[in-house]
XYZ file of C-alpha atoms in Angstrom:
494
model
C 90.241 97.560 72.078
C 94.014 98.018 72.457
C 94.493 98.871 68.784
C 92.085 101.803 69.154
C 94.715 103.682 71.163
C 96.404 104.626 67.880
C 93.312 106.438 66.552
C 93.989 109.846 68.205
C 97.231 109.902 66.189
C 96.190 107.994 63.079
C 93.044 109.974 62.223
C 94.649 113.452 62.086
C 97.795 112.051 60.416
C 95.869 110.386 57.579
C 93.575 113.425 57.395
C 96.545 115.717 56.844
C 97.903 113.463 54.083
C 94.503 113.217 52.370
C 93.938 116.974 52.499
C 97.336 117.552 50.886
C 95.993 115.888 47.730
C 92.871 118.095 47.567
C 94.475 121.421 48.539
C 93.663 123.084 45.189
C 89.955 122.222 45.395
C 88.917 124.388 48.291
C 85.263 123.420 48.523
C 86.174 119.746 48.704
C 89.027 120.445 51.126
C 86.851 122.463 53.502
C 84.106 119.835 53.539
C 86.582 117.017 54.072
C 88.379 118.927 56.815
C 85.155 119.469 58.730
C 84.025 115.844 58.310
C 87.420 114.543 59.409
C 87.504 116.905 62.409
C 84.036 115.680 63.440
C 85.186 112.066 62.988
C 88.104 112.768 65.302
C 85.790 114.354 67.881
C 83.316 111.441 67.774
C 86.142 108.913 68.039
C 87.695 110.709 70.990
C 84.302 111.006 72.656
C 83.833 107.234 72.397
C 87.384 106.439 73.543
C 87.211 108.853 76.481
C 83.896 107.358 77.623
C 85.387 103.874 77.376
C 88.513 104.845 79.324
C 86.527 106.583 82.082
C 84.057 103.692 82.460
C 86.022 100.559 81.513
C 89.653 101.466 82.180
C 92.779 102.611 80.377
C 93.930 101.288 76.995
C 97.558 100.329 76.417
C 98.906 99.545 72.944
C 102.259 97.816 72.527
C 103.158 98.616 68.924
C 104.239 95.622 66.849
C 103.586 93.334 69.839
C 106.894 94.405 71.355
C 106.298 94.006 75.078
C 106.893 97.082 77.236
C 109.426 98.466 77.952
C 111.189 97.246 74.783
C 108.821 98.668 72.191
C 106.758 101.797 71.567
C 103.901 102.039 74.036
C 100.800 104.229 73.705
C 98.833 104.793 76.904
C 95.312 106.157 76.717
C 94.490 106.748 80.375
C 91.892 109.180 81.798
C 94.264 112.181 81.740
C 95.520 111.708 78.186
C 92.042 110.813 76.914
C 90.427 113.962 78.343
C 93.168 116.165 76.909
C 92.956 114.511 73.487
C 89.165 114.963 73.568
C 89.567 118.654 74.399
C 92.030 118.961 71.506
C 89.472 117.486 69.109
C 86.820 119.982 70.309
C 89.188 122.851 69.529
C 89.990 121.327 66.123
C 86.309 121.352 65.109
C 85.925 125.025 66.071
C 89.123 126.038 64.267
C 88.240 124.203 61.051
C 84.781 125.814 61.039
C 86.214 129.300 61.650
C 89.077 129.057 59.142
C 87.254 129.773 55.819
C 85.974 133.079 57.198
C 89.420 134.215 58.292
C 92.078 132.588 56.098
C 92.364 133.788 52.495
C 91.720 131.283 49.731
C 95.347 131.539 48.650
C 96.534 130.626 52.151
C 93.973 127.830 52.445
C 95.192 126.283 49.200
C 98.786 126.377 50.466
C 98.282 123.218 52.567
C 96.724 125.095 55.480
C 94.487 122.221 56.606
C 97.288 119.692 56.176
C 99.476 121.628 58.607
C 96.583 122.009 61.064
C 95.943 118.261 61.160
C 99.660 117.505 61.450
C 99.794 119.855 64.444
C 96.916 117.914 66.020
C 98.818 114.681 65.287
C 101.806 115.925 67.268
C 99.690 117.222 70.149
C 97.629 114.015 70.430
C 100.748 111.862 70.179
C 102.458 113.806 72.961
C 99.433 113.203 75.201
C 99.305 109.428 74.742
C 102.917 108.315 74.262
C 104.405 106.146 76.973
C 108.094 106.957 76.613
C 110.268 110.059 76.776
C 111.906 109.690 73.380
C 108.603 109.518 71.530
C 107.428 112.485 73.566
C 110.361 114.330 72.002
C 109.389 113.007 68.545
C 105.799 114.202 68.852
C 106.997 117.560 70.151
C 109.027 117.884 66.954
C 106.037 116.891 64.799
C 103.851 119.610 66.320
C 106.702 122.138 66.174
C 107.388 121.459 62.485
C 103.713 122.034 61.726
C 103.715 125.178 63.885
C 106.770 126.536 62.017
C 104.800 126.275 58.789
C 101.673 127.837 60.312
C 103.381 130.765 62.042
C 104.819 131.901 58.690
C 101.630 131.108 56.773
C 100.844 134.269 54.867
C 104.453 135.412 54.536
C 104.099 138.854 56.123
C 107.279 140.582 57.256
C 106.160 140.727 60.899
C 105.442 136.987 60.824
C 108.910 136.219 59.549
C 110.496 138.441 62.211
C 108.600 136.894 65.105
C 108.965 133.381 63.713
C 112.762 133.636 63.995
C 112.464 134.177 67.746
C 109.873 131.411 68.022
C 111.963 128.904 66.065
C 115.222 129.707 67.875
C 113.804 129.310 71.376
C 112.123 126.031 70.428
C 115.242 124.707 68.715
C 117.234 125.487 71.848
C 114.726 123.752 74.132
C 114.526 120.769 71.750
C 118.310 120.348 71.774
C 118.296 120.499 75.553
C 115.391 118.011 75.596
C 117.152 115.354 73.529
C 120.385 115.891 75.490
C 118.502 115.422 78.770
C 116.900 112.233 77.419
C 120.383 110.904 76.707
C 121.375 111.670 80.329
C 118.227 109.931 81.577
C 119.079 106.856 79.518
C 122.670 106.898 80.704
C 121.596 107.055 84.353
C 118.539 104.777 84.318
C 118.999 102.667 81.170
C 115.528 103.187 79.694
C 113.202 105.823 78.247
C 109.929 104.018 78.977
C 108.106 106.195 81.506
C 106.775 103.326 83.604
C 110.187 101.684 83.849
C 111.796 105.069 84.508
C 109.434 105.482 87.456
C 110.470 102.097 88.860
C 114.182 102.678 88.432
C 114.136 106.274 89.667
C 112.343 105.178 92.849
C 114.937 102.435 93.393
C 117.947 104.611 92.547
C 120.574 105.155 95.229
C 121.569 108.507 93.640
C 118.610 110.820 94.250
C 120.795 113.877 93.730
C 121.621 112.856 90.158
C 117.964 112.069 89.451
C 116.921 115.473 90.807
C 119.533 117.229 88.674
C 118.184 115.520 85.548
C 114.649 116.392 86.691
C 115.532 120.091 86.957
C 116.952 120.009 83.412
C 113.744 118.431 82.179
C 111.718 120.987 84.129
C 113.612 123.748 82.330
C 112.824 122.127 78.946
C 109.082 121.772 79.558
C 108.779 125.116 81.358
C 110.390 126.824 78.349
C 107.963 125.145 75.962
C 105.139 126.052 78.343
C 106.260 129.722 78.501
C 106.938 129.840 82.234
C 109.071 132.487 83.958
C 111.674 133.639 82.985
C 111.599 132.347 79.379
C 108.078 133.483 78.502
C 109.048 136.586 76.505
C 109.053 134.699 73.193
C 105.364 133.820 73.358
C 103.001 136.851 73.226
C 104.045 138.524 69.973
C 104.820 135.219 68.270
C 101.257 134.088 68.936
C 99.506 137.191 67.565
C 101.311 137.619 64.235
C 99.694 134.718 62.342
C 96.032 134.517 61.375
C 93.659 134.491 64.415
C 92.663 130.895 63.740
C 96.329 129.873 63.996
C 96.729 131.980 67.136
C 93.786 130.090 68.645
C 95.468 126.754 67.923
C 98.772 127.910 69.378
C 97.291 129.567 72.457
C 95.056 126.617 73.252
C 97.430 123.721 72.619
C 101.157 124.348 72.343
C 101.987 125.578 75.847
C 99.558 123.037 77.307
C 101.597 120.144 75.925
C 104.493 121.477 78.005
C 102.282 121.609 81.097
C 100.972 118.093 80.460
C 104.556 116.832 80.144
C 105.393 118.388 83.513
C 102.358 116.776 85.128
C 103.093 113.358 83.652
C 106.834 113.180 84.289
C 106.979 114.840 87.709
C 104.072 112.926 89.258
C 105.299 109.640 87.804
C 109.112 109.738 87.687
C 110.840 112.695 89.324
C 109.652 113.126 92.882
C 112.557 111.746 94.900
C 113.323 115.069 96.622
C 109.913 116.733 96.977
C 111.136 119.747 98.951
C 113.316 120.884 96.038
C 110.920 119.960 93.235
C 107.735 121.275 94.872
C 109.313 124.611 95.782
C 110.674 124.951 92.244
C 107.182 124.521 90.792
C 105.537 126.840 93.319
C 107.949 129.757 93.009
C 108.315 129.574 89.256
C 104.517 129.407 89.103
C 104.141 132.451 91.367
C 106.561 134.525 89.273
C 104.924 133.348 86.049
C 101.518 134.526 87.288
C 102.725 137.964 88.308
C 104.925 138.773 85.312
C 102.389 137.428 82.817
C 99.495 139.506 84.073
C 101.682 142.642 84.164
C 102.195 142.207 80.424
C 98.432 141.930 79.877
C 97.820 145.132 81.842
C 100.511 147.025 79.934
C 99.173 146.151 76.483
C 96.532 147.988 74.460
C 96.432 145.431 71.633
C 93.405 143.173 72.155
C 95.174 140.147 70.692
C 98.219 140.792 72.849
C 96.058 141.065 75.971
C 94.703 137.569 75.304
C 98.197 136.265 74.481
C 99.740 137.639 77.678
C 96.952 136.052 79.692
C 98.226 132.642 78.583
C 101.222 133.137 80.867
C 99.518 133.586 84.286
C 97.342 130.570 83.448
C 100.514 128.510 83.095
C 101.555 129.833 86.515
C 98.311 128.623 88.089
C 98.882 125.141 86.672
C 102.493 125.022 87.882
C 101.630 125.899 91.472
C 98.975 123.170 91.455
C 101.597 120.600 90.455
C 103.888 121.951 93.165
C 101.247 121.415 95.845
C 101.396 117.699 95.025
C 98.162 116.910 96.805
C 94.746 115.851 95.544
C 93.207 119.335 95.466
C 96.280 120.936 93.898
C 96.551 118.402 91.078
C 92.771 118.409 90.560
C 92.910 122.192 90.251
C 95.757 122.050 87.735
C 93.989 119.462 85.577
C 90.620 121.235 85.709
C 92.259 124.575 84.970
C 94.213 123.009 82.113
C 91.079 121.601 80.474
C 89.050 124.787 80.716
C 91.956 127.052 79.782
C 92.552 125.170 76.523
C 88.983 125.873 75.462
C 88.621 129.446 76.715
C 91.938 130.569 75.212
C 90.896 129.226 71.805
C 87.535 131.015 72.106
C 89.085 134.331 73.184
C 91.654 134.285 70.370
C 88.861 133.703 67.850
C 86.769 136.503 69.382
C 89.736 138.886 69.476
C 90.452 138.106 65.824
C 86.849 138.864 64.886
C 86.906 142.134 66.847
C 90.151 143.282 65.216
C 88.853 142.352 61.766
C 85.607 144.284 62.203
C 87.330 147.326 63.737
C 90.184 147.341 61.237
C 92.657 147.610 64.131
C 93.737 145.647 67.189
C 94.364 148.821 69.264
C 91.646 149.042 71.920
C 92.186 152.815 72.199
C 91.019 153.188 68.595
C 87.760 151.315 69.143
C 84.588 152.109 71.035
C 80.852 151.582 70.988
C 80.913 148.209 69.219
C 78.268 146.850 71.589
C 75.637 148.725 69.562
C 76.482 147.046 66.280
C 77.804 143.717 67.599
C 76.068 142.920 70.920
C 76.466 139.133 70.690
C 80.193 139.470 70.062
C 80.528 141.905 72.973
C 78.751 139.806 75.550
C 80.550 136.639 74.456
C 83.879 138.411 74.968
C 82.719 139.646 78.385
C 81.666 136.161 79.501
C 84.976 134.815 78.214
C 86.748 137.365 80.389
C 84.766 136.246 83.447
C 85.734 132.647 82.747
C 89.375 133.654 82.347
C 89.414 135.597 85.625
C 87.728 132.768 87.528
C 84.484 134.527 88.467
C 81.886 132.070 89.844
C 80.083 130.046 88.627
C 82.310 129.719 85.570
C 84.908 126.997 85.014
C 87.917 129.167 85.863
C 86.516 129.536 89.384
C 86.284 125.762 89.893
C 89.941 125.255 89.001
C 91.118 128.166 91.140
C 89.010 127.080 94.105
C 90.682 123.674 94.031
C 94.102 125.322 93.725
C 93.412 127.564 96.727
C 92.298 124.573 98.792
C 95.438 122.693 97.777
C 97.611 125.689 98.684
C 96.049 126.033 102.137
C 96.559 122.307 102.713
C 100.225 122.768 101.765
C 100.514 125.860 103.981
C 101.316 128.153 101.027
C 99.509 131.312 102.161
C 101.732 133.578 100.046
C 100.778 131.597 96.947
C 97.075 131.994 97.759
C 97.534 135.773 97.991
C 99.411 135.846 94.676
C 96.686 133.770 93.011
C 93.958 136.103 94.245
C 95.858 139.242 93.190
C 96.598 137.738 89.776
C 92.943 136.820 89.274
C 91.857 140.388 90.035
C 94.450 141.791 87.632
C 93.350 139.372 84.886
C 89.784 140.569 85.376
C 90.967 144.182 85.231
C 92.826 143.591 81.945
C 89.779 142.023 80.303
C 87.212 144.486 81.693
C 89.377 147.413 80.571
C 89.527 145.931 77.060
C 85.774 145.280 77.059
C 84.927 148.825 78.123
C 87.238 150.460 75.584
C 86.112 148.245 72.716
C 82.381 147.985 73.312
C 81.325 151.076 75.320
C 81.583 154.785 74.655
C 81.957 156.417 71.248
C 84.400 155.739 68.456
C 85.044 152.999 65.917
C 81.905 150.861 66.081
C 83.271 148.400 63.526
C 82.274 147.319 60.057
C 78.899 145.832 59.268
C 78.833 142.065 59.797
C 79.514 140.099 56.601
C 78.330 136.646 55.655
C 81.436 135.230 57.338
C 80.564 136.776 60.696
C 77.991 134.087 61.518
C 80.472 131.223 61.199
C 82.965 133.121 63.356
C 80.400 133.645 66.111
C 79.259 130.036 65.819
C 82.818 128.698 66.192
C 83.551 130.812 69.266
C 80.097 130.047 70.686
C 80.698 126.319 70.217
C 83.763 126.603 72.463
C 82.003 128.887 74.935
C 79.286 126.269 75.468
C 81.889 123.769 76.609
C 83.611 126.165 78.973
C 80.273 127.242 80.475
C 79.378 123.571 80.921
C 82.687 122.980 82.732
C 81.539 125.633 85.207
C 77.817 125.062 85.621
C 78.100 121.306 85.067
C 81.156 120.862 87.268
C 79.419 118.139 89.298
C 79.533 115.881 86.239
C 83.231 116.472 85.457
C 84.843 117.094 88.840
C 84.635 113.492 90.168
C 86.551 112.249 87.112
C 89.180 114.981 87.523
C 89.620 114.162 91.217
C 90.003 110.473 90.359
C 92.721 111.409 87.859
C 94.533 113.431 90.528
C 94.405 110.513 92.970
C 95.628 108.207 90.194
C 98.579 110.526 89.524
C 99.475 110.493 93.206
C 99.765 106.679 93.027
C 102.356 106.114 90.263
C 102.355 102.370 90.912
C 98.978 102.175 89.163
C 100.478 103.506 85.919
C 103.552 101.270 86.279
C 101.441 98.137 86.666
C 99.172 99.208 83.809
C 102.089 99.469 81.371
C 104.540 96.838 82.635
C 102.466 94.247 84.471
C 98.815 94.936 83.747
C 96.579 92.512 81.855
C 96.297 94.283 78.502
């Protein structure tokens, strides 16, 4: 079973290479892309079930024993995130032909999509910091190609900002890794955890941790370096926006969860307060941007930022409820952000504009689209019984346990403002008189199906929380006991 840990990386990598050879035969490429995406989903479903029932899978590449070689660790957290990624991939591949022009599709669109998934999946399952950097670069290289896909002037302008901020954070990342190696003599995460715990220089370790926090928080679009995200994410095709909004910032959040629960928790007062206050500011400033915008795509994009804030404060609580809330919120937010970006893209396409003040009355001609967007907004705001509520309830419980009453108030205010931003958009787009939108085309059905496919999962995460929550709580408890991961990688029988 250990060799199967490479499949979350190998399947999308080989898929991207294969699709590069068929890029001029669109019918073949589309069919292959969908079959390969389904194969990835089925594989991840099997692997996740195995990990949750039988235990984690550790692969030592080339039989080089950890910590000397490359280690891939498919544990419950990484498996669930890779499974969620594969769900989003299926929806995106199904939606793409109805949104991306044939010329853009033939320009290696599906190759870049699968390479992006390769980088994301690799970042989730790698067991060392340097390969985390490598997989970050893989997904960023693919994202650079996708953000400029189409070659519009606005894409090129926003892509410069996107590329520069990511180049800066990548340079800081690799520099910080060199400092980590200089101080602790390894980049293997399990061995780093052992050596950091035994270090007699906690101040130096904390300084390196803060640098790494800055790297991952920048990639995750936390306060104050979140300004690069919203417009960069809305300029490409909606299907690309869905990929970016669902996955890219979440890899940064995952990296924070993994490294700070496992390695960097020597001075919890400093680290926890850093997470909590950056998270609080991220929530408030992000939702202000959503309220100030009248572009429906931009409203969805700005709402990525407060979600990152919710996840950060959960990590900062560093208790079972807080971490459970962060993980649950992370899983559901990946899916609902992808769905909302797809729905917003469909709305803008039908209306011929993304300005909500130039729409109105679309509920009469597109009722299914309208009510799906409304339900998506309820999920996003955390209205019970939807999945956003489950995550926020856990976060509130974790905050009360930590004694963070101010954070609870900020979370509640932010949730109300998120709901206001979505309800305002819903009312202006779907009620009243005005631009009721074009008549649905043959492509409309596949767009609704793709978004509906994602909505089913996010509704299940809410209504079926009893089936998922025990696993999430077990993951949180596992993260709070780093010795389990250390023994799994360095001493476990694998």
